[in-house]
Short mmCIF file of C-alpha atoms and ligand atoms in Angstrom, two decimals:
data_model
loop_
_atom_site.label_atom_id
_atom_site.label_comp_id
_atom_site.label_asym_id
_atom_site.label_seq_id
_atom_site.Cartn_x
_atom_site.Cartn_y
_atom_site.Cartn_z
CA UNK A 1 -12.04 -13.50 -21.79
CA UNK A 2 -15.15 -12.13 -20.13
CA UNK A 3 -17.48 -10.29 -22.50
CA UNK A 4 -19.86 -8.94 -19.88
CA UNK A 5 -19.86 -5.59 -18.14
CA UNK A 6 -17.57 -5.12 -15.17
CA UNK A 7 -19.82 -3.69 -12.48
CA UNK A 8 -17.97 -1.37 -10.10
CA UNK A 9 -20.97 -0.23 -8.05
CA UNK A 10 -24.60 -1.32 -8.32
CA UNK A 11 -26.32 1.58 -6.63
CA UNK A 12 -25.73 3.87 -8.40
CA UNK A 13 -24.93 1.74 -11.42
CA UNK A 14 -21.36 2.19 -12.59
CA UNK A 15 -20.07 -0.44 -15.01
CA UNK A 16 -17.38 -0.57 -17.66
CA UNK A 17 -17.28 -2.16 -21.08
CA UNK A 18 -14.96 -5.19 -21.34
CA UNK A 19 -11.94 -4.47 -23.54
CA UNK A 20 -13.01 -7.15 -26.05
CA UNK A 21 -16.12 -5.08 -26.82
CA UNK A 22 -14.10 -1.95 -27.58
CA UNK A 23 -12.67 -3.56 -30.73
CA UNK A 24 -15.34 -2.41 -33.14
CA UNK A 25 -16.02 1.15 -34.25
CA UNK A 26 -19.57 1.13 -32.89
CA UNK A 27 -20.00 0.17 -29.26
CA UNK A 28 -23.29 -1.76 -29.02
CA UNK A 29 -25.88 -0.19 -26.72
CA UNK A 30 -26.05 -3.34 -24.59
CA UNK A 31 -22.41 -3.05 -23.56
CA UNK A 32 -22.00 0.74 -23.57
CA UNK A 33 -20.52 1.87 -20.23
CA UNK A 34 -22.84 3.06 -17.46
CA UNK A 35 -21.99 6.02 -15.29
CA UNK A 36 -24.48 7.39 -12.79
CA UNK A 37 -24.45 9.75 -9.84
CA UNK A 38 -28.08 9.12 -9.00
CA UNK A 39 -30.74 6.47 -9.39
CA UNK A 40 -31.76 5.61 -12.94
CA UNK A 41 -35.51 6.20 -13.42
CA UNK A 42 -37.16 2.79 -12.94
CA UNK A 43 -39.66 3.06 -15.74
CA UNK A 44 -39.32 5.18 -18.82
CA UNK A 45 -41.15 8.47 -18.50
CA UNK A 46 -44.45 8.40 -20.40
CA UNK A 47 -43.53 10.11 -23.66
CA UNK A 48 -46.96 11.80 -23.79
CA UNK A 49 -46.36 13.44 -20.44
CA UNK A 50 -42.71 14.35 -20.89
CA UNK A 51 -41.73 17.81 -22.10
CA UNK A 52 -38.48 19.67 -22.45
CA UNK A 53 -38.53 23.17 -20.99
CA UNK A 54 -36.16 25.87 -22.21
CA UNK A 55 -36.07 28.90 -19.95
CA UNK A 56 -33.79 31.46 -18.32
CA UNK A 57 -32.13 34.19 -20.40
CA UNK A 58 -34.23 33.61 -23.50
CA UNK A 59 -36.71 35.88 -25.27
CA UNK A 60 -39.37 33.19 -25.44
CA UNK A 61 -39.70 30.25 -23.07
CA UNK A 62 -40.24 26.94 -24.89
CA UNK A 63 -41.85 23.66 -23.98
CA UNK A 64 -41.53 20.79 -26.44
CA UNK A 65 -42.91 17.26 -26.38
CA UNK A 66 -41.00 14.28 -27.81
CA UNK A 67 -43.06 14.08 -31.00
CA UNK A 68 -42.57 17.79 -31.57
CA UNK A 69 -38.80 17.37 -31.21
CA UNK A 70 -38.83 14.41 -33.58
CA UNK A 71 -40.57 16.48 -36.26
CA UNK A 72 -37.69 19.00 -36.25
CA UNK A 73 -34.75 18.53 -38.67
CA UNK A 74 -32.98 15.35 -37.55
CA UNK A 75 -29.21 15.36 -37.13
CA UNK A 76 -27.09 12.19 -36.98
CA UNK A 77 -23.62 12.38 -35.51
CA UNK A 78 -21.01 9.88 -34.44
CA UNK A 79 -19.47 10.74 -31.10
CA UNK A 80 -17.12 9.03 -28.69
CA UNK A 81 -18.21 9.47 -25.09
CA UNK A 82 -15.70 9.08 -22.30
CA UNK A 83 -16.07 9.45 -18.55
CA UNK A 84 -13.64 11.98 -17.07
CA UNK A 85 -12.46 9.30 -14.65
CA UNK A 86 -11.77 6.64 -17.29
CA UNK A 87 -8.38 4.90 -16.81
CA UNK A 88 -8.19 6.25 -13.24
CA UNK A 89 -7.19 2.87 -11.78
CA UNK A 90 -4.22 2.70 -14.17
CA UNK A 91 -2.63 5.77 -12.58
CA UNK A 92 0.48 4.92 -10.65
CA UNK A 93 -0.70 6.93 -7.66
CA UNK A 94 -4.20 6.04 -6.47
CA UNK A 95 -6.94 8.61 -7.00
CA UNK A 96 -10.41 8.71 -5.49
CA UNK A 97 -13.41 7.41 -7.49
CA UNK A 98 -14.71 4.51 -9.59
CA UNK A 99 -11.96 2.07 -10.55
CA UNK A 100 -12.16 2.42 -14.31
CA UNK A 101 -9.59 0.63 -16.43
CA UNK A 102 -10.03 1.47 -20.14
CA UNK A 103 -13.74 0.67 -20.50
CA UNK A 104 -15.31 4.00 -19.51
CA UNK A 105 -15.52 4.96 -23.15
CA UNK A 106 -17.64 4.07 -26.18
CA UNK A 107 -18.55 5.27 -29.63
CA UNK A 108 -22.08 5.52 -31.00
CA UNK A 109 -24.04 7.13 -33.79
CA UNK A 110 -26.54 9.42 -32.12
CA UNK A 111 -29.57 11.12 -33.65
CA UNK A 112 -31.55 14.07 -32.42
CA UNK A 113 -31.76 17.82 -32.81
CA UNK A 114 -29.09 20.49 -32.62
CA UNK A 115 -29.34 22.48 -29.41
CA UNK A 116 -28.63 25.67 -31.43
CA UNK A 117 -31.86 25.17 -33.40
CA UNK A 118 -33.87 25.27 -30.18
CA UNK A 119 -31.87 28.13 -28.69
CA UNK A 120 -32.27 30.17 -31.88
CA UNK A 121 -35.98 29.53 -31.75
CA UNK A 122 -36.16 30.64 -28.12
CA UNK A 123 -33.93 33.64 -28.87
CA UNK A 124 -30.90 34.27 -26.65
CA UNK A 125 -30.92 37.30 -24.38
CA UNK A 126 -27.87 39.57 -24.62
CA UNK A 127 -26.18 38.27 -21.52
CA UNK A 128 -26.61 34.55 -22.25
CA UNK A 129 -23.29 32.94 -21.31
CA UNK A 130 -23.92 29.37 -20.11
CA UNK A 131 -26.49 26.67 -20.72
CA UNK A 132 -27.49 24.43 -17.81
CA UNK A 133 -28.92 20.92 -18.23
CA UNK A 134 -31.07 19.20 -15.63
CA UNK A 135 -31.97 15.51 -15.62
CA UNK A 136 -34.83 13.50 -14.12
CA UNK A 137 -32.77 10.93 -12.18
CA UNK A 138 -33.31 10.72 -8.42
CA UNK A 139 -30.35 11.93 -6.37
CA UNK A 140 -28.86 9.48 -3.87
CA UNK A 141 -27.61 10.49 -0.46
CA UNK A 142 -29.03 12.77 2.18
CA UNK A 143 -28.24 16.05 0.47
CA UNK A 144 -30.51 15.13 -2.51
CA UNK A 145 -28.40 17.08 -4.96
CA UNK A 146 -29.63 17.00 -8.54
CA UNK A 147 -27.17 16.36 -11.37
CA UNK A 148 -27.07 19.77 -13.04
CA UNK A 149 -24.24 20.81 -15.33
CA UNK A 150 -23.73 23.85 -17.52
CA UNK A 151 -21.61 24.41 -20.62
CA UNK A 152 -20.49 27.68 -22.26
CA UNK A 153 -22.90 29.18 -24.79
CA UNK A 154 -20.27 28.85 -27.58
CA UNK A 155 -20.20 25.07 -27.14
CA UNK A 156 -24.00 24.93 -26.90
CA UNK A 157 -24.36 26.87 -30.18
CA UNK A 158 -21.60 25.15 -32.15
CA UNK A 159 -21.58 21.43 -31.44
CA UNK A 160 -24.10 20.17 -28.92
CA UNK A 161 -26.71 17.61 -29.86
CA UNK A 162 -29.84 16.65 -27.97
CA UNK A 163 -30.08 12.94 -28.74
CA UNK A 164 -33.16 10.71 -28.72
CA UNK A 165 -31.59 7.82 -30.66
CA UNK A 166 -28.47 5.74 -30.06
CA UNK A 167 -27.17 3.41 -32.78
CA UNK A 168 -30.55 3.38 -34.51
CA UNK A 169 -32.62 2.55 -31.42
CA UNK A 170 -34.59 4.89 -29.19
CA UNK A 171 -32.20 6.12 -26.50
CA UNK A 172 -32.06 3.23 -23.98
CA UNK A 173 -33.40 4.01 -20.50
CA UNK A 174 -29.93 3.60 -18.92
CA UNK A 175 -28.46 6.09 -21.36
CA UNK A 176 -31.01 8.82 -20.79
CA UNK A 177 -34.39 8.05 -22.39
CA UNK A 178 -36.08 10.05 -23.77
CA UNK A 179 -33.42 12.73 -24.32
CA UNK A 180 -29.82 13.47 -23.42
CA UNK A 181 -27.38 16.26 -24.08
CA UNK A 182 -24.18 15.49 -25.97
CA UNK A 183 -21.53 18.18 -25.95
CA UNK A 184 -19.63 16.56 -28.82
CA UNK A 185 -16.05 15.63 -28.00
CA UNK A 186 -16.49 16.58 -24.33
CA UNK A 187 -16.42 14.20 -21.38
CA UNK A 188 -19.57 12.43 -20.18
CA UNK A 189 -20.15 14.81 -17.27
CA UNK A 190 -21.19 17.45 -19.82
CA UNK A 191 -23.75 15.12 -21.38
CA UNK A 192 -26.75 15.13 -19.04
CA UNK A 193 -29.17 12.18 -19.35
CA UNK A 194 -32.98 12.12 -18.82
CA UNK A 195 -32.98 15.76 -19.79
CA UNK A 196 -36.12 17.78 -19.10
CA UNK A 197 -34.92 21.30 -18.52
CA UNK A 198 -32.43 23.60 -20.21
CA UNK A 199 -31.80 26.95 -18.57
CA UNK A 200 -29.82 29.75 -20.18
CA UNK A 201 -27.70 31.56 -17.60
CA UNK A 202 -25.51 34.65 -17.36
CA UNK A 203 -22.73 32.63 -15.71
CA UNK A 204 -21.81 28.99 -15.04
CA UNK A 205 -24.33 27.08 -12.93
CA UNK A 206 -23.44 27.19 -9.27
CA UNK A 207 -23.80 23.76 -7.66
CA UNK A 208 -22.11 20.65 -6.31
CA UNK A 209 -21.52 18.92 -9.67
CA UNK A 210 -19.97 22.10 -11.06
CA UNK A 211 -17.87 23.26 -8.11
CA UNK A 212 -16.86 20.18 -6.13
CA UNK A 213 -16.38 17.51 -8.81
CA UNK A 214 -15.30 17.45 -12.47
CA UNK A 215 -12.48 19.82 -11.56
CA UNK A 216 -8.79 19.13 -11.98
CA UNK A 217 -7.09 19.97 -8.69
CA UNK A 218 -4.30 18.82 -6.43
CA UNK A 219 -4.50 17.50 -2.89
CA UNK A 220 -5.02 20.36 -0.45
CA UNK A 221 -6.33 22.69 -3.14
CA UNK A 222 -9.92 23.96 -3.05
CA UNK A 223 -11.83 21.97 -5.71
CA UNK A 224 -13.67 25.00 -7.08
CA UNK A 225 -10.38 26.66 -8.04
CA UNK A 226 -9.45 23.73 -10.31
CA UNK A 227 -10.02 23.69 -14.05
CA UNK A 228 -13.41 22.38 -15.20
CA UNK A 229 -13.28 19.11 -17.15
CA UNK A 230 -14.36 19.86 -20.74
CA UNK A 231 -12.88 18.29 -23.91
CA UNK A 232 -11.76 14.66 -24.04
CA UNK A 233 -7.99 14.45 -24.26
CA UNK A 234 -5.87 12.84 -26.93
CA UNK A 235 -5.47 9.19 -26.04
CA UNK A 236 -4.84 5.73 -27.41
CA UNK A 237 -5.86 2.44 -25.84
CA UNK A 238 -4.74 -1.11 -26.63
CA UNK A 239 -7.71 -3.47 -26.79
CA UNK A 240 -5.84 -6.62 -27.90
CA UNK A 241 -3.81 -8.33 -26.52
CA UNK A 242 -4.46 -7.55 -22.87
CA UNK A 243 -2.08 -7.42 -19.93
CA UNK A 244 -1.23 -10.90 -18.65
CA UNK A 245 -1.99 -12.71 -21.91
CA UNK A 246 0.33 -15.51 -23.01
CA UNK A 247 0.81 -15.51 -26.77
CA UNK A 248 2.36 -17.81 -29.28
CA UNK A 249 5.36 -16.72 -31.28
CA UNK A 250 4.50 -15.55 -34.80
CA UNK A 251 2.11 -12.92 -36.12
CA UNK A 252 0.28 -11.20 -33.28
CA UNK A 253 -2.44 -8.73 -34.17
CA UNK A 254 -2.35 -5.70 -31.88
CA UNK A 255 -5.63 -3.75 -31.86
CA UNK A 256 -6.57 -0.45 -30.35
CA UNK A 257 -8.55 2.76 -30.61
CA UNK A 258 -7.44 6.39 -30.48
CA UNK A 259 -9.50 9.49 -29.86
CA UNK A 260 -8.95 13.20 -29.60
CA UNK A 261 -12.20 14.80 -28.36
CA UNK A 262 -12.79 17.83 -30.58
CA UNK A 263 -9.53 17.15 -32.43
CA UNK A 264 -8.62 14.63 -35.11
CA UNK A 265 -6.40 11.58 -34.65
CA UNK A 266 -3.75 11.83 -37.35
CA UNK A 267 -1.37 9.04 -36.45
CA UNK A 268 -0.93 6.15 -34.04
CA UNK A 269 2.40 4.49 -33.35
CA UNK A 270 3.01 1.21 -31.57
CA UNK A 271 6.02 -0.04 -29.66
CA UNK A 272 6.50 -3.69 -28.72
CA UNK A 273 9.77 -3.09 -26.89
CA UNK A 274 8.64 -0.84 -24.05
CA UNK A 275 9.03 2.36 -26.03
CA UNK A 276 12.54 1.82 -27.45
CA UNK A 277 11.32 1.78 -31.09
CA UNK A 278 8.00 2.82 -32.65
CA UNK A 279 6.16 1.74 -35.80
CA UNK A 280 3.11 3.25 -37.49
CA UNK A 281 -0.21 1.49 -36.91
CA UNK A 282 -2.75 1.16 -39.71
CA UNK A 283 -6.23 2.64 -39.31
CA UNK A 284 -9.31 0.47 -39.85
CA UNK A 285 -12.83 1.70 -40.57
CA UNK A 286 -14.50 5.10 -40.34
CA UNK A 287 -12.80 8.42 -39.67
CA UNK A 288 -15.48 10.79 -38.37
CA UNK A 289 -15.23 14.03 -36.40
CA UNK A 290 -15.61 13.52 -32.63
CA UNK A 291 -15.14 9.76 -33.01
CA UNK A 292 -12.37 7.36 -32.24
CA UNK A 293 -10.33 5.63 -34.92
CA UNK A 294 -9.73 1.92 -34.65
CA UNK A 295 -6.22 0.74 -35.57
CA UNK A 296 -4.16 -2.41 -35.91
CA UNK A 297 -0.53 -3.38 -36.01
CA UNK A 298 0.78 -6.82 -36.90
CA UNK A 299 3.64 -7.72 -34.65
CA UNK A 300 5.95 -10.47 -35.82
CA UNK A 301 7.06 -11.78 -32.46
CA UNK A 302 10.09 -14.00 -32.75
CA UNK A 303 11.52 -13.78 -29.23
CA UNK A 304 10.06 -15.58 -26.29
CA UNK A 305 9.78 -13.72 -23.00
CA UNK A 306 8.05 -10.69 -21.49
CA UNK A 307 7.16 -7.80 -23.76
CA UNK A 308 5.63 -4.40 -23.11
CA UNK A 309 3.33 -2.98 -25.77
CA UNK A 310 2.67 0.76 -25.91
CA UNK A 311 0.66 2.99 -28.23
CA UNK A 312 0.80 6.73 -28.76
CA UNK A 313 -1.41 9.03 -30.81
CA UNK A 314 -0.78 12.36 -32.50
CA UNK A 315 -3.54 14.78 -33.49
CA UNK A 316 -3.97 17.10 -36.48
CA UNK A 317 -2.29 19.96 -34.62
CA UNK A 318 0.82 17.88 -33.93
CA UNK A 319 -0.09 17.38 -30.29
CA UNK A 320 1.08 14.16 -28.64
CA UNK A 321 0.02 12.16 -25.63
CA UNK A 322 2.17 12.64 -22.53
CA UNK A 323 4.46 9.78 -21.48
CA UNK A 324 2.89 10.02 -18.03
CA UNK A 325 -0.39 11.74 -17.20
CA UNK A 326 -0.52 14.74 -14.87
CA UNK A 327 -1.91 13.33 -11.61
CA UNK A 328 -4.82 15.13 -9.95
CA UNK A 329 -6.90 14.43 -6.86
CA UNK A 330 -9.88 12.87 -8.67
CA UNK A 331 -7.75 11.12 -11.28
CA UNK A 332 -9.35 12.76 -14.31
CA UNK A 333 -8.10 12.64 -17.88
CA UNK A 334 -5.53 9.85 -17.62
CA UNK A 335 -4.10 9.67 -21.13
CA UNK A 336 -0.55 8.66 -20.26
CA UNK A 337 1.29 6.36 -22.66
CA UNK A 338 3.01 4.50 -19.81
CA UNK A 339 -0.18 4.05 -17.80
CA UNK A 340 -1.77 2.30 -20.80
CA UNK A 341 1.14 -0.08 -21.47
CA UNK A 342 0.18 -3.75 -21.89
CA UNK A 343 2.49 -6.50 -20.61
CA UNK A 344 2.35 -9.91 -22.28
CA UNK A 345 4.40 -13.08 -22.40
CA UNK A 346 5.44 -14.65 -25.69
CA UNK A 347 6.01 -18.39 -25.46
N1 MTE B 1 -28.82 13.00 -15.34
C1 MTE B 1 -27.57 12.51 -15.30
N2 MTE B 1 -26.81 12.64 -16.39
C2 MTE B 1 -25.54 12.16 -16.41
C3 MTE B 1 -24.98 11.55 -15.26
C4 MTE B 1 -25.81 11.42 -14.13
O1 MTE B 1 -25.41 10.87 -13.08
N3 MTE B 1 -27.10 11.91 -14.18
N4 MTE B 1 -23.67 11.11 -15.30
C5 MTE B 1 -22.79 11.76 -16.28
C6 MTE B 1 -21.48 11.14 -16.44
S1 MTE B 1 -20.34 11.49 -15.26
C7 MTE B 1 -21.17 10.37 -17.55
S2 MTE B 1 -19.60 9.78 -17.78
C8 MTE B 1 -22.18 10.06 -18.57
C9 MTE B 1 -22.28 8.55 -18.81
O2 MTE B 1 -23.21 8.26 -19.79
P1 MTE B 1 -23.67 6.75 -20.05
O3 MTE B 1 -24.09 6.15 -18.74
O4 MTE B 1 -24.75 6.83 -21.05
O5 MTE B 1 -22.45 6.05 -20.60
O6 MTE B 1 -23.46 10.56 -18.24
C10 MTE B 1 -23.47 11.84 -17.64
N5 MTE B 1 -24.82 12.31 -17.54
MO1 MO B 2 -18.26 10.75 -16.05
#
């Protein structure tokens, strides 16, 4: 099986992690998925020249260099990042956008500073309601629209990290060097890369990437009336075996990962008979907030023929994945059990 990235578009770079590389708790930086609206800066910004500006509805405007940021209390957090459009191509009805299968997701240990520490230092004005992030990538297309996204102040103050390290290395250029936002447990669109400006606003930022995309809406509906994509939804993926594999009778190790955004994955069940019966999977490895849990199930396959494997997760609040995801125009948040079924042949 191929172990290299599956490139969907080169300019901008959009590439997914091969399923075989989703089988460990940490996704290595070299195979972490790439999702870009614009052009990745060609050379890393000179860290002496770079500064992060914090302005808008704050009492004191701040400007911080990289070394200054790195002298502040360092926070390390594991976090699973998923693109809103991940699994889009598995939807039964086609939706517009990159043709992700399951590889638009990855888990890393990130290090940086808490956004709340900086916002507390700047001092929030009374009407502070949203926090906008702006990156340094070059927009593509005639309209030259910058990738700017804002998140509610509550999320910014509770669980948003500004990361300058990824899995122990300086943040790689592709993933936002020197600094990126990470709204923990929220989809990638809320995690602006190449960050150089944070603006506190009285209301959500008004712009293309807020109003026209990253909204859940139906065909014919005005995008801006759709719900904004925020937290990653409860979901389980099967990473071994893969659809189309031919397997020998006997013990077959089924592997997968389950994640719940801001929630906690409590249980994963596996079916090897297309959902007729379900058995509990066993978790392997770390169990950290905001991070996926890897699991396995040993299937004793005695009957030759076609088999359909399914997995379903339950979170700490008793929520379950839907059998079939709710379709929407841009194909966001596909966490359907059926859409993620894996069909194999036992010989
Ligand atoms: N500046 C900037 N930040 C961005 C984007 C972008 O195009 N420009 N894409 C976003 C989207 S949609 C996703 S899914 C994640 C992907 O992060 P990664 O490429 O590090 O996996 O980055 C987000 N941050
Ligand atoms: Mo995304």
